[in-house]
CSV table of C-alpha atoms in Angstrom, one decimal:
chain,number,residue,atom,x,y,z
A,22,MET,CA,61.5,54.3,106.9
A,23,ALA,CA,64.4,56.4,106.9
A,24,ASP,CA,62.6,59.4,106.2
A,25,GLY,CA,59.7,58.4,108.8
A,26,ALA,CA,63.0,58.6,111.4
A,27,ILE,CA,63.9,61.8,110.3
A,28,ALA,CA,60.1,63.2,110.8
A,29,GLY,CA,60.1,61.7,114.1
A,30,ALA,CA,63.3,63.2,115.2
A,31,VAL,CA,62.2,66.6,113.8
A,32,GLY,CA,58.9,66.3,115.6
A,33,SER,CA,60.8,65.4,119.1
A,34,THR,CA,63.0,68.6,118.4
A,35,ALA,CA,60.0,70.8,118.0
A,36,LEU,CA,58.3,69.1,120.9
A,37,ASN,CA,61.2,69.7,123.0
A,38,VAL,CA,61.5,73.5,121.9
A,39,VAL,CA,57.7,74.0,123.0
A,40,SER,CA,58.4,72.4,126.2
A,41,TYR,CA,61.0,74.6,127.2
A,42,LEU,CA,59.3,77.9,126.1
A,43,ASP,CA,56.5,77.0,128.3
A,44,MET,CA,59.0,76.3,131.4
A,45,ALA,CA,60.7,79.6,130.4
A,46,LEU,CA,57.2,81.5,129.9
A,47,ARG,CA,55.4,80.2,132.6
A,48,GLY,CA,58.5,79.7,135.2
A,49,ARG,CA,57.5,76.2,135.7
A,50,PRO,CA,60.1,73.4,136.7
A,51,GLU,CA,61.0,70.8,134.5
A,52,SER,CA,59.2,67.3,134.6
A,53,ASP,CA,60.6,64.7,136.5
A,54,VAL,CA,58.9,61.8,134.4
A,55,PRO,CA,61.7,61.0,132.1
A,56,GLN,CA,64.4,60.4,135.1
A,57,GLU,CA,61.4,58.5,136.8
A,58,THR,CA,61.3,56.5,133.9
A,59,VAL,CA,64.5,55.6,133.7
A,60,ASP,CA,64.5,54.4,136.8
A,61,ARG,CA,61.5,52.2,136.2
A,62,LEU,CA,63.1,50.7,133.1
A,63,ALA,CA,66.5,50.4,134.7
A,64,GLY,CA,64.6,48.5,137.6
A,65,ILE,CA,62.8,46.2,135.0
A,66,ALA,CA,65.9,45.6,132.9
A,67,HIS,CA,68.0,45.1,136.5
A,68,VAL,CA,70.4,47.6,135.2
A,69,ASP,CA,72.6,49.5,138.0
A,70,LEU,CA,72.9,53.3,137.1
A,71,GLY,CA,75.3,53.9,139.9
A,72,ASN,CA,74.9,56.0,142.9
A,73,GLY,CA,74.4,59.8,143.6
A,74,ALA,CA,75.6,62.5,141.2
A,75,ARG,CA,76.6,59.6,138.4
A,76,ALA,CA,73.2,58.0,138.7
A,77,ALA,CA,71.5,61.5,138.7
A,78,ASN,CA,73.3,62.4,135.8
A,79,ARG,CA,72.8,59.0,134.0
A,80,ARG,CA,68.9,59.8,134.5
A,81,SER,CA,69.1,63.2,133.3
A,82,GLY,CA,71.0,62.0,130.2
A,83,LEU,CA,68.8,59.1,129.4
A,84,GLY,CA,65.5,60.5,129.7
A,85,PRO,CA,65.5,62.8,127.0
A,86,LEU,CA,67.0,60.1,124.7
A,87,ILE,CA,64.0,57.9,125.8
A,88,GLY,CA,61.6,60.7,124.6
A,89,TYR,CA,63.4,60.9,121.2
A,90,GLY,CA,63.7,57.3,121.0
A,91,LEU,CA,60.0,57.3,121.2
A,92,GLY,CA,59.5,60.1,118.6
A,93,VAL,CA,61.6,58.1,116.4
A,94,VAL,CA,59.7,55.1,116.4
A,95,ALA,CA,56.5,56.9,116.1
A,96,GLY,CA,57.8,58.5,112.9
A,97,VAL,CA,58.6,55.3,111.6
A,98,GLY,CA,55.4,54.0,112.4
A,99,PHE,CA,53.6,56.5,110.5
A,100,ALA,CA,56.2,55.8,107.4
A,101,LEU,CA,54.8,52.6,107.6
A,102,TYR,CA,51.0,53.6,107.8
A,103,ALA,CA,51.5,56.1,105.0
A,104,GLY,CA,53.3,53.8,102.7
A,105,GLY,CA,55.6,56.3,101.1
A,106,ARG,CA,52.7,58.8,100.5
A,107,ARG,CA,52.2,62.4,101.0
A,108,GLN,CA,49.4,62.8,103.9
A,109,PRO,CA,46.7,65.7,104.3
A,110,LEU,CA,48.6,68.2,107.0
A,111,PRO,CA,45.6,68.1,109.6
A,112,VAL,CA,45.2,64.5,109.3
A,113,ALA,CA,48.9,63.2,109.9
A,114,THR,CA,49.4,66.4,112.7
A,115,GLY,CA,46.4,64.6,114.2
A,116,LEU,CA,47.6,61.2,113.8
A,117,LEU,CA,51.4,61.9,114.6
A,118,GLY,CA,50.8,64.0,117.9
A,119,ALA,CA,48.0,61.4,119.1
A,120,GLY,CA,50.0,58.4,118.5
A,121,VAL,CA,53.0,59.9,120.3
A,122,MET,CA,51.2,61.2,123.3
A,123,THR,CA,49.5,57.8,123.7
A,124,MET,CA,53.0,56.1,123.6
A,125,THR,CA,54.1,58.4,126.1
A,126,ASP,CA,51.2,58.7,128.5
A,127,GLY,CA,50.7,55.1,128.1
A,128,SER,CA,54.0,54.1,128.9
A,129,ILE,CA,54.1,56.2,132.3
A,130,THR,CA,50.8,55.0,133.3
A,131,VAL,CA,52.0,51.0,132.8
A,132,LEU,CA,54.8,51.9,134.7
A,133,GLY,CA,53.1,53.7,137.4
A,134,ILE,CA,54.7,57.0,137.3
A,135,SER,CA,51.7,59.0,136.5
A,136,ASP,CA,47.9,58.4,136.0
A,137,PRO,CA,46.6,60.9,133.8
A,138,ARG,CA,43.1,60.6,134.8
A,139,THR,CA,44.6,62.6,137.6
A,140,TRP,CA,45.9,65.5,135.8
A,141,ARG,CA,44.1,69.1,135.8
A,142,ARG,CA,43.4,71.0,132.8
A,143,SER,CA,46.5,73.0,133.0
A,144,ASP,CA,48.4,69.7,133.2
A,145,TRP,CA,46.6,68.6,129.9
A,146,ILE,CA,47.5,71.7,128.1
A,147,SER,CA,51.0,71.4,129.0
A,148,ASP,CA,51.0,67.8,127.4
A,149,ILE,CA,49.0,68.6,124.6
A,150,ILE,CA,50.3,71.4,123.1
A,151,PRO,CA,53.8,70.0,122.8
A,152,HIS,CA,52.5,66.7,121.4
A,153,LEU,CA,50.5,68.8,118.7
A,154,ALA,CA,53.8,70.8,118.0
A,155,TYR,CA,55.6,67.3,117.3
A,156,GLY,CA,52.7,66.0,115.3
A,157,LEU,CA,52.7,69.2,112.8
A,158,ALA,CA,56.7,69.2,112.7
A,159,ALA,CA,56.8,65.4,111.8
A,160,ALA,CA,53.9,65.8,109.3
A,161,ALA,CA,55.5,68.7,107.5
A,162,THR,CA,58.8,66.8,107.4
A,163,TRP,CA,57.3,63.7,106.1
A,164,ASN,CA,54.9,65.7,103.2
A,165,ARG,CA,58.6,67.9,102.6
A,166,LEU,CA,60.7,64.6,101.9
A,167,ARG,CA,57.9,63.2,99.8
A,168,ARG,CA,58.1,63.7,96.0
A,169,PRO,CA,55.5,66.1,95.1
A,170,PRO,CA,52.3,65.3,92.9
A,171,ALA,CA,53.2,64.6,89.3
A,172,ARG,CA,52.0,68.0,87.4
A,173,GLY,CA,49.4,67.5,84.3
A,174,ARG,CA,51.0,68.1,80.9
Protein backbone atom coordinates (compact mmCIF):
# COMPACT_ATOMS: atom_id res chain seq x y z
CA MET A 1 0.00 0.00 0.00
CA ALA A 2 2.94 2.33 0.61
CA ASP A 3 3.95 1.99 -3.04
CA GLY A 4 0.40 2.91 -4.05
CA ALA A 5 0.58 6.01 -1.85
CA ILE A 6 3.92 6.94 -3.45
CA ALA A 7 2.50 6.41 -6.94
CA GLY A 8 -0.53 8.54 -6.02
CA ALA A 9 1.68 11.35 -4.71
CA VAL A 10 3.79 11.30 -7.88
CA GLY A 11 0.61 11.34 -9.96
CA SER A 12 -0.73 14.29 -7.96
CA THR A 13 2.48 16.19 -8.59
CA ALA A 14 2.20 15.52 -12.32
CA LEU A 15 -1.44 16.67 -12.31
CA ASN A 16 -0.46 19.94 -10.63
CA VAL A 17 2.50 20.54 -12.98
CA VAL A 18 0.26 20.07 -16.03
CA SER A 19 -2.42 22.33 -14.50
CA TYR A 20 0.11 25.08 -13.74
CA LEU A 21 1.58 24.79 -17.25
CA ASP A 22 -1.92 25.16 -18.67
CA MET A 23 -2.46 28.28 -16.55
CA ALA A 24 0.86 29.73 -17.70
CA LEU A 25 0.39 28.91 -21.38
CA ARG A 26 -3.23 30.00 -21.71
CA GLY A 27 -3.12 32.77 -19.13
CA ARG A 28 -6.10 31.32 -17.33
CA PRO A 29 -6.74 31.91 -13.63
CA GLU A 30 -6.40 29.20 -11.04
CA SER A 31 -9.53 27.30 -10.17
CA ASP A 32 -11.45 28.33 -7.09
CA VAL A 33 -12.88 24.80 -6.75
CA PRO A 34 -10.28 23.63 -4.17
CA GLN A 35 -11.05 26.58 -1.88
CA GLU A 36 -14.80 26.12 -2.35
CA THR A 37 -14.34 22.45 -1.46
CA VAL A 38 -12.59 23.46 1.77
CA ASP A 39 -15.44 25.84 2.61
CA ARG A 40 -18.09 23.17 2.00
CA LEU A 41 -16.23 20.49 3.96
CA ALA A 42 -15.51 22.89 6.82
CA GLY A 43 -19.21 23.73 6.95
CA ILE A 44 -20.20 20.08 6.98
CA ALA A 45 -17.65 19.33 9.73
CA HIS A 46 -18.57 22.51 11.66
CA VAL A 47 -14.96 23.72 11.53
CA ASP A 48 -14.35 27.46 11.77
CA LEU A 49 -11.64 28.57 9.34
CA GLY A 50 -11.48 32.03 10.92
CA ASN A 51 -12.10 35.37 9.27
CA GLY A 52 -10.66 37.45 6.46
CA ALA A 53 -7.09 36.80 5.37
CA ARG A 54 -6.60 34.00 7.90
CA ALA A 55 -9.55 32.02 6.47
CA ALA A 56 -8.42 32.73 2.88
CA ASN A 57 -4.93 31.51 3.71
CA ARG A 58 -6.31 28.34 5.27
CA ARG A 59 -8.44 27.69 2.18
CA SER A 60 -5.40 28.26 -0.05
CA GLY A 61 -3.38 25.75 1.95
CA LEU A 62 -6.04 23.13 2.56
CA GLY A 63 -7.43 23.07 -0.99
CA PRO A 64 -4.31 21.59 -2.60
CA LEU A 65 -3.81 19.24 0.36
CA ILE A 66 -7.27 17.78 -0.26
CA GLY A 67 -6.25 17.21 -3.89
CA TYR A 68 -3.05 15.45 -2.86
CA GLY A 69 -5.02 13.39 -0.36
CA LEU A 70 -7.44 12.23 -3.06
CA GLY A 71 -4.50 11.37 -5.31
CA VAL A 72 -2.79 9.34 -2.61
CA VAL A 73 -6.03 7.54 -1.72
CA ALA A 74 -6.55 6.68 -5.41
CA GLY A 75 -3.01 5.29 -5.54
CA VAL A 76 -3.67 3.12 -2.49
CA GLY A 77 -6.93 1.92 -4.03
CA PHE A 78 -5.06 1.01 -7.19
CA ALA A 79 -2.47 -0.89 -5.13
CA LEU A 80 -5.25 -2.94 -3.59
CA TYR A 81 -6.71 -3.63 -7.03
CA ALA A 82 -3.32 -4.51 -8.57
CA GLY A 83 -2.42 -6.87 -5.75
CA GLY A 84 1.26 -5.98 -5.91
CA ARG A 85 1.60 -6.84 -9.59
CA ARG A 86 2.79 -4.67 -12.45
CA GLN A 87 -0.03 -3.59 -14.74
CA PRO A 88 -0.09 -2.80 -18.47
CA LEU A 89 0.71 0.90 -18.67
CA PRO A 90 -2.27 1.92 -20.87
CA VAL A 91 -4.74 0.07 -18.66
CA ALA A 92 -3.23 1.39 -15.42
CA THR A 93 -3.09 4.93 -16.82
CA GLY A 94 -6.77 4.79 -17.74
CA LEU A 95 -7.86 3.27 -14.44
CA LEU A 96 -5.88 5.70 -12.32
CA GLY A 97 -6.70 8.79 -14.39
CA ALA A 98 -10.40 7.99 -14.67
CA GLY A 99 -10.55 6.91 -11.04
CA VAL A 100 -9.10 10.10 -9.61
CA MET A 101 -11.12 12.22 -12.05
CA THR A 102 -14.29 10.46 -10.95
CA MET A 103 -13.38 11.03 -7.30
CA THR A 104 -12.71 14.75 -7.77
CA ASP A 105 -15.55 15.52 -10.17
CA GLY A 106 -17.93 13.37 -8.15
CA SER A 107 -17.05 15.11 -4.91
CA ILE A 108 -17.54 18.61 -6.33
CA THR A 109 -20.86 17.49 -7.79
CA VAL A 110 -22.05 16.00 -4.50
CA LEU A 111 -20.92 19.12 -2.63
CA GLY A 112 -22.87 21.30 -5.10
CA ILE A 113 -19.77 23.22 -6.23
CA SER A 114 -20.04 22.42 -9.93
CA ASP A 115 -22.10 20.34 -12.32
CA PRO A 116 -19.96 18.64 -14.99
CA ARG A 117 -23.07 18.28 -17.17
CA THR A 118 -22.88 22.04 -17.78
CA TRP A 119 -19.18 22.16 -18.69
CA ARG A 120 -17.97 23.35 -22.08
CA ARG A 121 -15.54 21.37 -24.21
CA SER A 122 -12.62 23.52 -23.00
CA ASP A 123 -13.61 22.79 -19.39
CA TRP A 124 -13.52 19.05 -20.07
CA ILE A 125 -10.14 19.29 -21.80
CA SER A 126 -8.78 21.29 -18.87
CA ASP A 127 -10.01 18.49 -16.60
CA ILE A 128 -9.11 15.41 -18.64
CA ILE A 129 -5.52 16.25 -19.60
CA PRO A 130 -4.20 16.78 -16.04
CA HIS A 131 -6.01 13.64 -14.88
CA LEU A 132 -4.41 11.66 -17.70
CA ALA A 133 -1.06 13.04 -16.56
CA TYR A 134 -1.91 11.83 -13.06
CA GLY A 135 -2.77 8.39 -14.40
CA LEU A 136 0.37 8.07 -16.51
CA ALA A 137 2.74 9.27 -13.78
CA ALA A 138 1.08 7.15 -11.09
CA ALA A 139 0.97 4.04 -13.32
CA ALA A 140 4.59 4.42 -14.43
CA THR A 141 5.67 4.91 -10.81
CA TRP A 142 3.66 1.89 -9.67
CA ASN A 143 5.24 -0.31 -12.33
CA ARG A 144 8.72 1.06 -11.59
CA LEU A 145 8.32 0.17 -7.92
CA ARG A 146 7.36 -3.41 -8.79
CA ARG A 147 10.02 -6.03 -9.27
CA PRO A 148 10.66 -6.76 -12.92
CA PRO A 149 9.42 -10.11 -14.20
CA ALA A 150 11.87 -12.96 -13.67
CA ARG A 151 13.92 -13.76 -16.76
CA GLY A 152 13.96 -17.29 -18.15
CA ARG A 153 17.11 -19.35 -17.68
